[in-house]
């Protein structure tokens, strides 16, 4: 019944034994990278430092900044010619964090996704329409390889072009889709416009929702509109991408694949572990990756372990739906955006003042980003042409940096309220 029943239902004792062997392997491999070679040496650590899983505590955390500082190849642990694929995190045109994979890594990753999709009910014979961005981002190719492994017919539709998505779905009788939740809502408005009823006029029965936070209420709403079952899919490019944690048919938390990832939940302030069932930041160590092993990677995602075993029989523990972030990253249409990126870009443009505010709204089924920017008073002298030219320049500048086209409102100096203390850069009005 299961894709990999042996692994998925391994007893906890056996699973932990397996993890210990894998952790030791990972430490030996990681040591070959420039970064871990250096940091292990500083602390006098090596594979002999690991006698139990608990010994992971001896090692330092790895952060996104560490990855950026050792860009591009400081973390690779195999000769470069062994690498077959590179991916990056979504959302920046600058020094995005990059992850490299060997052929073995790609095979393991495909397997994890096949496991996830099979768990949710996808089978050979299904028609799978992947509405995620292909390319550097992981949602496209990650799912693609997993779906092929199951033997489904894959339609690599990519993101956007809603009318074509609907046409593909109808012409080829798609049964399973992978979609960003906000795009699923947007697409439903297009269905409406075309007077097509997705519940009756398509054959989709399963959807995988991933890449951005969404509430239980939003899932229910999407399931209600489309009449399919929607499964939460969690991952991040640093841990391959999708295929890290996924819902089983009981849709009650996501099984995190512990034969591939060693999981810790820490208090983001004290950096100490929290008890099972308590909320904290998810930290993971890759257990199978060759090309670029990562030790104690801080995801900045907030969640908790669900301590009770799942009725489905899988022994890999579940995490709750992601609650938020410990940093200020926001996700719009599946794209990661840091307010700092907006600030940096704005400050490069002449005429821009010192204050700005990002406002996120949901209008109907559309997520919108408005950036209010204070600009020099001289632009308000009555010459609209000058103001329009500046606005255009800012829109284009921001688009090139954050990959999303924001609406830009130019306002006079001192018109954005300054709070006391840390500036408020983001107001998120998106509701379910
Ligand atoms: P990326 O590095 O571009 O793959 O982005 C990964 C980030 O997207 C994660 O660290 C999460 O913050 C977010 N993310 C991905 N999937 C989900 C999900 N199912 N629920 C909530 N957030 C998610
Ligand atoms: Zn389960």
Coordinates of N, CA, C and O in Angstrom, one line a residue, residues 150-241:
X150 N 6.8 8.0 -10.1 CA 5.5 7.3 -9.8 C 5.0 6.7 -11.2 O 4.3 5.7 -11.2
X151 N 5.3 7.4 -12.2 CA 4.8 6.9 -13.5 C 3.6 7.7 -14.0 O 2.8 7.3 -14.9
X152 N 3.3 8.9 -13.4 CA 2.2 9.7 -13.8 C 2.6 10.4 -15.1 O 3.8 10.5 -15.5
X153 N 1.6 10.8 -15.9 CA 1.8 11.6 -17.1 C 2.0 13.1 -16.6 O 1.0 13.6 -16.0
X154 N 3.1 13.6 -16.8 CA 3.4 15.0 -16.3 C 3.2 16.1 -17.3 O 3.7 16.0 -18.4
X155 N 2.4 17.1 -17.0 CA 2.3 18.3 -17.8 C 3.0 19.4 -17.1 O 2.6 19.9 -16.1
X156 N 4.2 19.7 -17.7 CA 5.1 20.7 -17.0 C 4.6 22.1 -17.4 O 5.3 22.9 -18.0
X157 N 3.4 22.5 -16.9 CA 2.8 23.7 -17.3 C 3.6 25.0 -16.9 O 3.5 26.0 -17.5
X158 N 4.2 24.9 -15.7 CA 4.9 26.1 -15.2 C 3.9 27.0 -14.6 O 2.7 26.7 -14.6
X159 N 4.3 28.2 -14.1 CA 3.4 29.1 -13.4 C 2.8 30.0 -14.4 O 3.3 30.3 -15.5
X160 N 1.6 30.6 -14.0 CA 1.0 31.6 -14.7 C 0.2 31.2 -15.9 O 0.0 30.0 -16.2
X161 N -0.3 32.2 -16.7 CA -1.0 31.9 -18.0 C -2.3 31.1 -17.6 O -2.5 30.0 -18.1
X162 N -3.2 31.8 -16.9 CA -4.3 31.0 -16.3 C -5.2 30.4 -17.3 O -5.7 29.2 -17.1
X163 N -5.5 31.1 -18.4 CA -6.5 30.5 -19.3 C -5.9 29.2 -19.9 O -6.6 28.2 -20.1
X164 N -4.6 29.2 -20.2 CA -4.0 28.1 -20.7 C -4.0 26.9 -19.7 O -4.2 25.8 -20.0
X165 N -3.7 27.3 -18.4 CA -3.8 26.2 -17.4 C -5.1 25.5 -17.4 O -5.2 24.3 -17.3
X166 N -6.2 26.3 -17.5 CA -7.5 25.8 -17.5 C -7.8 24.9 -18.7 O -8.3 23.8 -18.6
X167 N -7.3 25.4 -19.8 CA -7.4 24.6 -21.0 C -6.7 23.3 -21.0 O -7.2 22.2 -21.3
X168 N -5.4 23.3 -20.5 CA -4.7 22.1 -20.3 C -5.4 21.1 -19.4 O -5.5 19.9 -19.7
X169 N -5.9 21.7 -18.3 CA -6.6 20.8 -17.3 C -7.8 20.1 -17.9 O -8.0 19.0 -17.6
X170 N -8.5 20.8 -18.8 CA -9.7 20.2 -19.4 C -9.4 19.3 -20.6 O -9.8 18.2 -20.6
X171 N -8.5 19.8 -21.4 CA -8.2 19.0 -22.6 C -7.5 17.6 -22.3 O -7.8 16.6 -22.9
X172 N -6.6 17.7 -21.3 CA -5.9 16.4 -21.0 C -6.4 15.7 -19.7 O -5.8 14.8 -19.2
X173 N -7.5 16.2 -19.2 CA -8.2 15.6 -18.1 C -7.2 15.4 -16.9 O -7.1 14.3 -16.4
X174 N -6.6 16.5 -16.5 CA -5.7 16.5 -15.3 C -6.4 16.0 -14.1 O -7.6 16.4 -13.8
X175 N -5.7 15.1 -13.4 CA -6.3 14.6 -12.1 C -5.6 15.1 -10.8 O -6.2 15.0 -9.8
X176 N -4.4 15.6 -11.0 CA -3.6 16.0 -9.8 C -2.9 17.3 -10.2 O -2.3 17.4 -11.3
X177 N -3.0 18.3 -9.3 CA -2.2 19.6 -9.6 C -1.3 19.9 -8.5 O -1.5 19.5 -7.3
X178 N -0.3 20.7 -8.8 CA 0.6 21.3 -7.8 C 0.5 22.8 -8.0 O 0.8 23.3 -9.1
X179 N 0.2 23.5 -6.9 CA -0.2 24.9 -7.1 C 0.1 25.7 -5.8 O 0.0 25.2 -4.7
X180 N 0.5 27.0 -6.0 CA 0.7 27.9 -4.8 C -0.7 28.2 -4.4 O -1.6 28.5 -5.2
X181 N -1.0 28.2 -3.0 CA -2.4 28.5 -2.6 C -3.0 29.8 -3.1 O -4.1 29.8 -3.5
X182 N -2.2 30.8 -3.1 CA -2.7 32.1 -3.6 C -3.1 32.1 -5.1 O -4.0 32.7 -5.5
X183 N -2.3 31.3 -5.8 CA -2.6 31.1 -7.2 C -3.8 30.3 -7.4 O -4.6 30.5 -8.4
X184 N -4.1 29.3 -6.6 CA -5.3 28.5 -6.7 C -6.5 29.4 -6.6 O -7.5 29.2 -7.3
X185 N -6.4 30.4 -5.6 CA -7.5 31.3 -5.5 C -7.7 32.2 -6.7 O -8.8 32.4 -7.2
X186 N -6.6 32.7 -7.1 CA -6.6 33.6 -8.3 C -7.2 32.8 -9.5 O -8.0 33.3 -10.2
X187 N -6.8 31.6 -9.7 CA -7.3 30.8 -10.8 C -8.8 30.5 -10.7 O -9.4 30.5 -11.8
X188 N -9.3 30.5 -9.5 CA -10.7 30.2 -9.4 C -11.5 31.4 -10.0 O -12.6 31.2 -10.5
X189 N -10.9 32.6 -9.8 CA -11.6 33.8 -10.4 C -11.7 33.7 -11.9 O -12.6 34.1 -12.6
X190 N -10.6 33.1 -12.5 CA -10.5 33.0 -14.0 C -11.6 31.9 -14.4 O -12.3 32.1 -15.4
X191 N -11.7 30.9 -13.6 CA -12.7 29.8 -13.9 C -14.1 30.5 -14.0 O -14.9 30.3 -14.9
X192 N -14.3 31.4 -13.0 CA -15.6 32.1 -12.9 C -15.8 32.9 -14.1 O -16.9 32.9 -14.7
X193 N -14.8 33.7 -14.5 CA -14.9 34.6 -15.6 C -15.2 33.8 -16.9 O -16.0 34.2 -17.7
X194 N -14.7 32.6 -17.0 CA -14.9 31.8 -18.2 C -16.2 30.9 -18.1 O -16.5 30.2 -19.0
X195 N -16.8 31.1 -17.0 CA -18.1 30.4 -16.7 C -17.9 28.9 -16.7 O -18.7 28.1 -17.2
X196 N -16.7 28.5 -16.2 CA -16.4 27.0 -16.1 C -16.4 26.7 -14.6 O -15.9 27.4 -13.8
X197 N -17.1 25.6 -14.3 CA -17.2 25.2 -12.9 C -16.1 24.1 -12.6 O -16.2 23.0 -13.1
X198 N -15.1 24.5 -11.8 CA -14.0 23.6 -11.6 C -14.4 22.3 -10.9 O -13.8 21.2 -11.1
X199 N -15.5 22.3 -10.2 CA -16.0 21.1 -9.5 C -16.6 20.1 -10.5 O -16.4 18.9 -10.4
X200 N -17.3 20.7 -11.5 CA -17.9 19.8 -12.4 C -17.2 19.6 -13.7 O -17.2 18.5 -14.3
X201 N -16.5 20.6 -14.1 CA -15.9 20.6 -15.5 C -14.5 20.2 -15.6 O -13.8 20.4 -16.6
X202 N -13.9 19.8 -14.4 CA -12.5 19.3 -14.5 C -12.5 17.9 -13.7 O -13.5 17.6 -13.0
X203 N -11.4 17.2 -13.9 CA -11.4 15.9 -13.2 C -10.4 15.9 -12.1 O -10.0 14.8 -11.6
X204 N -9.9 17.1 -11.7 CA -8.9 17.1 -10.6 C -9.4 16.6 -9.3 O -10.5 17.1 -8.9
X205 N -8.7 15.7 -8.7 CA -9.2 15.1 -7.4 C -8.2 15.4 -6.3 O -8.5 15.3 -5.1
X206 N -6.9 15.7 -6.6 CA -5.9 16.0 -5.6 C -5.1 17.2 -6.0 O -4.8 17.4 -7.1
X207 N -4.8 18.1 -4.9 CA -3.9 19.2 -5.2 C -2.9 19.2 -4.1 O -3.1 18.8 -3.0
X208 N -1.7 19.6 -4.5 CA -0.6 19.8 -3.5 C -0.4 21.3 -3.4 O -0.2 22.0 -4.4
X209 N -0.5 21.8 -2.2 CA -0.4 23.3 -2.0 C 0.9 23.5 -1.2 O 1.1 23.0 -0.2
X210 N 1.8 24.3 -1.8 CA 3.0 24.6 -1.2 C 3.6 25.9 -1.5 O 3.0 26.7 -2.2
X211 N 4.8 26.1 -1.0 CA 5.7 27.3 -1.2 C 5.3 28.6 -0.4 O 6.1 29.5 -0.4
X212 N 4.2 28.6 0.2 CA 3.9 29.8 1.0 C 2.9 29.4 2.1 O 2.2 28.4 2.1
X213 N 3.0 30.2 3.2 CA 2.1 29.9 4.4 C 0.6 30.1 4.0 O 0.3 30.9 3.2
X214 N -0.2 29.2 4.5 CA -1.6 29.3 4.3 C -2.3 28.7 5.5 O -1.7 27.8 6.1
X215 N -3.5 29.2 5.8 CA -4.2 28.7 7.0 C -5.0 27.5 6.7 O -5.3 27.2 5.5
X216 N -5.5 26.8 7.7 CA -6.5 25.7 7.5 C -7.7 26.2 6.8 O -8.3 25.5 5.9
X217 N -8.1 27.4 7.2 CA -9.3 28.0 6.6 C -9.1 28.2 5.1 O -10.0 28.0 4.3
X218 N -7.9 28.6 4.7 CA -7.7 28.8 3.3 C -7.7 27.5 2.5 O -8.2 27.4 1.4
X219 N -7.1 26.4 3.1 CA -7.2 25.1 2.5 C -8.6 24.7 2.3 O -9.0 24.2 1.2
X220 N -9.4 24.9 3.3 CA -10.8 24.5 3.3 C -11.5 25.2 2.1 O -12.3 24.6 1.4
X221 N -11.2 26.5 2.0 CA -11.9 27.3 1.0 C -11.5 26.8 -0.4 O -12.3 26.7 -1.3
X222 N -10.2 26.5 -0.6 CA -9.7 26.0 -1.9 C -10.4 24.6 -2.2 O -10.9 24.4 -3.3
X223 N -10.5 23.8 -1.1 CA -11.1 22.4 -1.3 C -12.6 22.6 -1.7 O -13.1 21.9 -2.6
X224 N -13.2 23.6 -1.1 CA -14.6 23.8 -1.3 C -14.8 24.3 -2.8 O -15.7 23.9 -3.5
X225 N -14.0 25.3 -3.2 CA -14.1 25.8 -4.6 C -13.9 24.7 -5.6 O -14.7 24.6 -6.6
X226 N -12.9 23.9 -5.4 CA -12.5 23.0 -6.5 C -13.1 21.6 -6.3 O -13.0 20.8 -7.3
X227 N -13.5 21.3 -5.1 CA -14.0 19.9 -4.9 C -13.0 18.9 -4.9 O -13.2 17.7 -5.1
X228 N -11.7 19.3 -4.7 CA -10.6 18.3 -4.6 C -10.1 18.3 -3.2 O -10.4 19.1 -2.4
X229 N -9.2 17.3 -2.9 CA -8.5 17.3 -1.6 C -7.2 18.0 -1.8 O -6.4 17.7 -2.7
X230 N -6.9 18.9 -0.9 CA -5.7 19.7 -1.0 C -4.7 19.3 0.2 O -5.1 19.4 1.3
X231 N -3.5 19.0 -0.2 CA -2.5 18.5 0.8 C -1.4 19.5 0.9 O -0.9 20.1 -0.1
X232 N -1.0 19.8 2.2 CA 0.0 20.8 2.5 C 1.4 20.2 2.2 O 1.7 19.1 2.7
X233 N 2.2 20.9 1.5 CA 3.5 20.5 1.1 C 4.6 21.5 1.5 O 4.5 22.7 1.1
X234 N 5.5 21.1 2.4 CA 6.5 22.0 2.9 C 7.9 21.6 2.5 O 8.3 20.4 2.5
X235 N 8.7 22.6 2.2 CA 10.1 22.4 1.9 C 10.8 23.7 1.7 O 10.2 24.8 1.7
X236 N 12.1 23.7 1.6 CA 12.9 24.9 1.3 C 14.1 24.4 0.5 O 14.6 23.3 0.6
X237 N 14.5 25.4 -0.3 CA 15.6 25.0 -1.3 C 16.8 24.5 -0.6 O 17.5 23.6 -1.1
X238 N 17.1 25.0 0.6 CA 18.3 24.5 1.3 C 18.2 23.0 1.7 O 19.3 22.4 1.8
X239 N 17.0 22.5 1.8 CA 16.8 21.1 2.1 C 16.2 20.5 0.9 O 15.2 19.7 0.9
X240 N 16.8 20.7 -0.3 CA 16.4 20.3 -1.6 C 15.3 21.2 -2.2 O 15.3 21.5 -3.4
X241 N 14.2 21.4 -1.4 CA 13.0 22.1 -1.9 C 11.8 21.3 -1.4 O 11.9 20.8 -0.2

